[in-house]
Amino acid sequence: MSGMNIIYFYNEEWEKEYVGGKLASENITFLRGSVQDYPDFRSDDAEALAVFVNSRVGKEELDRFRALTFIAARSTGYDNIDLAEAEARGIKVSNVPTYGENTVAELAFALLLMVSRKMYDSYKQIEQDGNFSKSDLTGFDLKGKTIGVVGTGHIGVHSIKIAKGFEMNVIAYDPFAKPELAAELGFEYSSFDDLLARSDIITIHVPYLPATHHMINMGNVGRIKKGCVLVNTARGPIVETDALVHGLKDGTFLGAGLDVLEEENYMGDETALLFQEHPNADSLKTVLANHYLIDHPRVIITPHNAFNTREAITRILDTSIDNLLAYSQGSPKNLVAKK
Ligand code: NAD
């Protein structure tokens, strides 16, 4: 049989049908779930893996696929893949550079409005008690507030456009500033410290890299403006969980909207951490702190769902299919390299 041997870890049944139809020229084995859901699965002839962010692909996983030459990450962020290890083995990795700048930015503002207008509390008191009192439901306007956008890439820029629609004052931090864009959209670049000190709302849109690990941390949380709302739709470990908990307790953060958490992969199956050969005390502590956040009345958490619209998923699948076909035909597309 010709075509490339692909192991495709999928999420939804309709996705399997859709991808199977468009990749009929290739030899695909579909497995529902993540690489971690199949700890004993090995293949000596798989040339490509297609994975979503719920699969971690590091040394141990790569050892199970000895003939691998390509990984198609069905996401923009690819911090779930050990790129150094892949590069050392000559394995190429592609991602989906854009598919949902509006999709993720829309969820960032949904999270912000949940906090600013106490949407969950409003809904809950009517649903649970039939209570139409407004006494504890006073929120705050977005108009006139300063929003600090961390990262002015695809999603950050779309968030800026939405913020301008709310007539907010926008400041941004990005080591690769785009002054023409700032002039065009009417926002101002600042230093990261200045952004922390001035923002009523901080929204994070940077990739997870060594340089962005714990960008908000115990060392700088004290410099954040009191009463700030933090929105994180990027990646959990960009915010040190201890700093978030500390900031909520001392009033630095009025609230938070989080689509991502540190150690979120363990939240559905915490016992997996306990049964690891080398239990990681920091991870366990973070998982416990996540429960504090989940229970906190002014913290809204969604399950890494910012990408999840019909339109965005179709765009993700189409680009991933294109990446797989391009690689199979000898002209790879959307390759990523270690930064
Ligand atoms: P992008 O590459 O277009 O933009 C990232 C921006 O961050 C760039 O402008 C870059 O210069 C900037 N940047 C890099 N290092 C920085 C640093 N140290 N400080 C400040 N800025 C820095 O990416 P994007 O499409 O806007 O996506 C951003 C991130 O959002 C992705 O990497 C991904 O992790 C996350 N994301 C999450 C979801 C979700 O479902 N929650 C969906 C898509 C993307």
CSV table of C-alpha atoms and ligand atoms in Angstrom, one decimal, residues 76-77 79 97-99 104 150-156 173-176 178 205-209 211-212 215 233-235 259-260 304-307, ligand 1:
chain,number,residue,atom,x,y,z
A,76,THR,CA,-1.1,26.6,17.5
A,77,GLY,CA,0.8,26.0,20.7
A,79,ASP,CA,4.6,23.0,24.1
A,97,PRO,CA,-0.3,28.7,12.9
A,98,THR,CA,-3.7,30.4,12.8
A,99,TYR,CA,-7.2,29.1,13.0
A,104,VAL,CA,-9.9,32.5,21.4
A,150,VAL,CA,0.5,40.4,26.9
A,151,GLY,CA,1.5,39.3,23.4
A,152,THR,CA,0.4,41.1,20.3
A,153,GLY,CA,0.3,38.1,17.9
A,154,HIS,CA,-2.9,36.8,16.2
A,155,ILE,CA,-5.0,36.4,19.3
A,156,GLY,CA,-3.6,39.4,21.1
A,173,TYR,CA,3.7,44.2,25.9
A,174,ASP,CA,5.5,42.2,23.3
A,175,PRO,CA,9.3,41.9,22.8
A,176,PHE,CA,8.6,42.1,19.1
A,178,LYS,CA,4.7,46.3,15.9
A,205,HIS,CA,-1.8,35.8,24.7
A,206,VAL,CA,1.9,34.6,24.5
A,207,PRO,CA,3.1,31.1,23.7
A,208,TYR,CA,4.4,28.9,26.5
A,209,LEU,CA,8.2,29.1,26.2
A,211,ALA,CA,10.9,32.9,28.5
A,212,THR,CA,7.2,32.9,29.3
A,215,MET,CA,5.8,35.4,33.6
A,233,THR,CA,-6.5,31.8,27.7
A,234,ALA,CA,-2.9,31.0,26.6
A,235,ARG,CA,-1.2,28.3,28.7
A,259,ASP,CA,-9.3,28.7,30.3
A,260,VAL,CA,-6.0,27.1,31.2
A,304,HIS,CA,-9.2,24.6,27.8
A,305,ASN,CA,-12.1,25.3,25.6
A,306,ALA,CA,-11.2,28.6,23.9
A,307,PHE,CA,-10.6,27.0,20.5
B,1,NAD,P1,1.2,34.2,17.9
B,1,NAD,O1,2.4,33.4,17.7
B,1,NAD,O2,0.4,34.8,16.7
B,1,NAD,O3,1.5,35.4,18.9
B,1,NAD,C1,2.3,35.2,20.1
B,1,NAD,C2,2.8,36.6,20.4
B,1,NAD,O4,3.5,36.5,21.6
B,1,NAD,C3,3.9,37.1,19.3
B,1,NAD,O5,3.6,38.4,19.0
B,1,NAD,C4,5.2,37.0,20.1
B,1,NAD,O6,6.1,38.1,19.7
B,1,NAD,C5,4.7,37.3,21.5
B,1,NAD,N1,5.7,36.8,22.5
B,1,NAD,C6,6.6,35.8,22.4
B,1,NAD,N2,7.4,35.8,23.6
B,1,NAD,C7,6.9,36.8,24.4
B,1,NAD,C8,7.2,37.3,25.7
B,1,NAD,N3,8.2,36.7,26.4
B,1,NAD,N4,6.5,38.3,26.2
B,1,NAD,C9,5.5,38.9,25.5
B,1,NAD,N5,5.1,38.5,24.2
B,1,NAD,C10,5.8,37.4,23.7
B,1,NAD,O7,0.2,33.2,18.7
B,1,NAD,P2,-1.4,33.3,18.9
B,1,NAD,O8,-2.0,32.6,17.7
B,1,NAD,O9,-1.7,34.7,19.2
B,1,NAD,O10,-1.6,32.3,20.2
B,1,NAD,C11,-1.0,32.7,21.4
B,1,NAD,C12,-1.1,31.4,22.3
B,1,NAD,O11,-2.4,31.2,22.7
B,1,NAD,C13,-0.6,30.1,21.7
B,1,NAD,O12,0.8,30.0,21.7
B,1,NAD,C14,-1.3,29.1,22.5
B,1,NAD,O13,-0.5,28.6,23.6
B,1,NAD,C15,-2.5,29.8,23.1
B,1,NAD,N6,-3.8,29.3,22.5
B,1,NAD,C16,-4.7,28.8,23.4
B,1,NAD,C17,-5.9,28.2,22.9
B,1,NAD,C18,-6.9,27.7,23.9
B,1,NAD,O14,-7.8,26.9,23.4
B,1,NAD,N7,-7.0,28.1,25.1
B,1,NAD,C19,-6.1,28.2,21.6
B,1,NAD,C20,-5.2,28.7,20.7
B,1,NAD,C21,-4.0,29.3,21.2
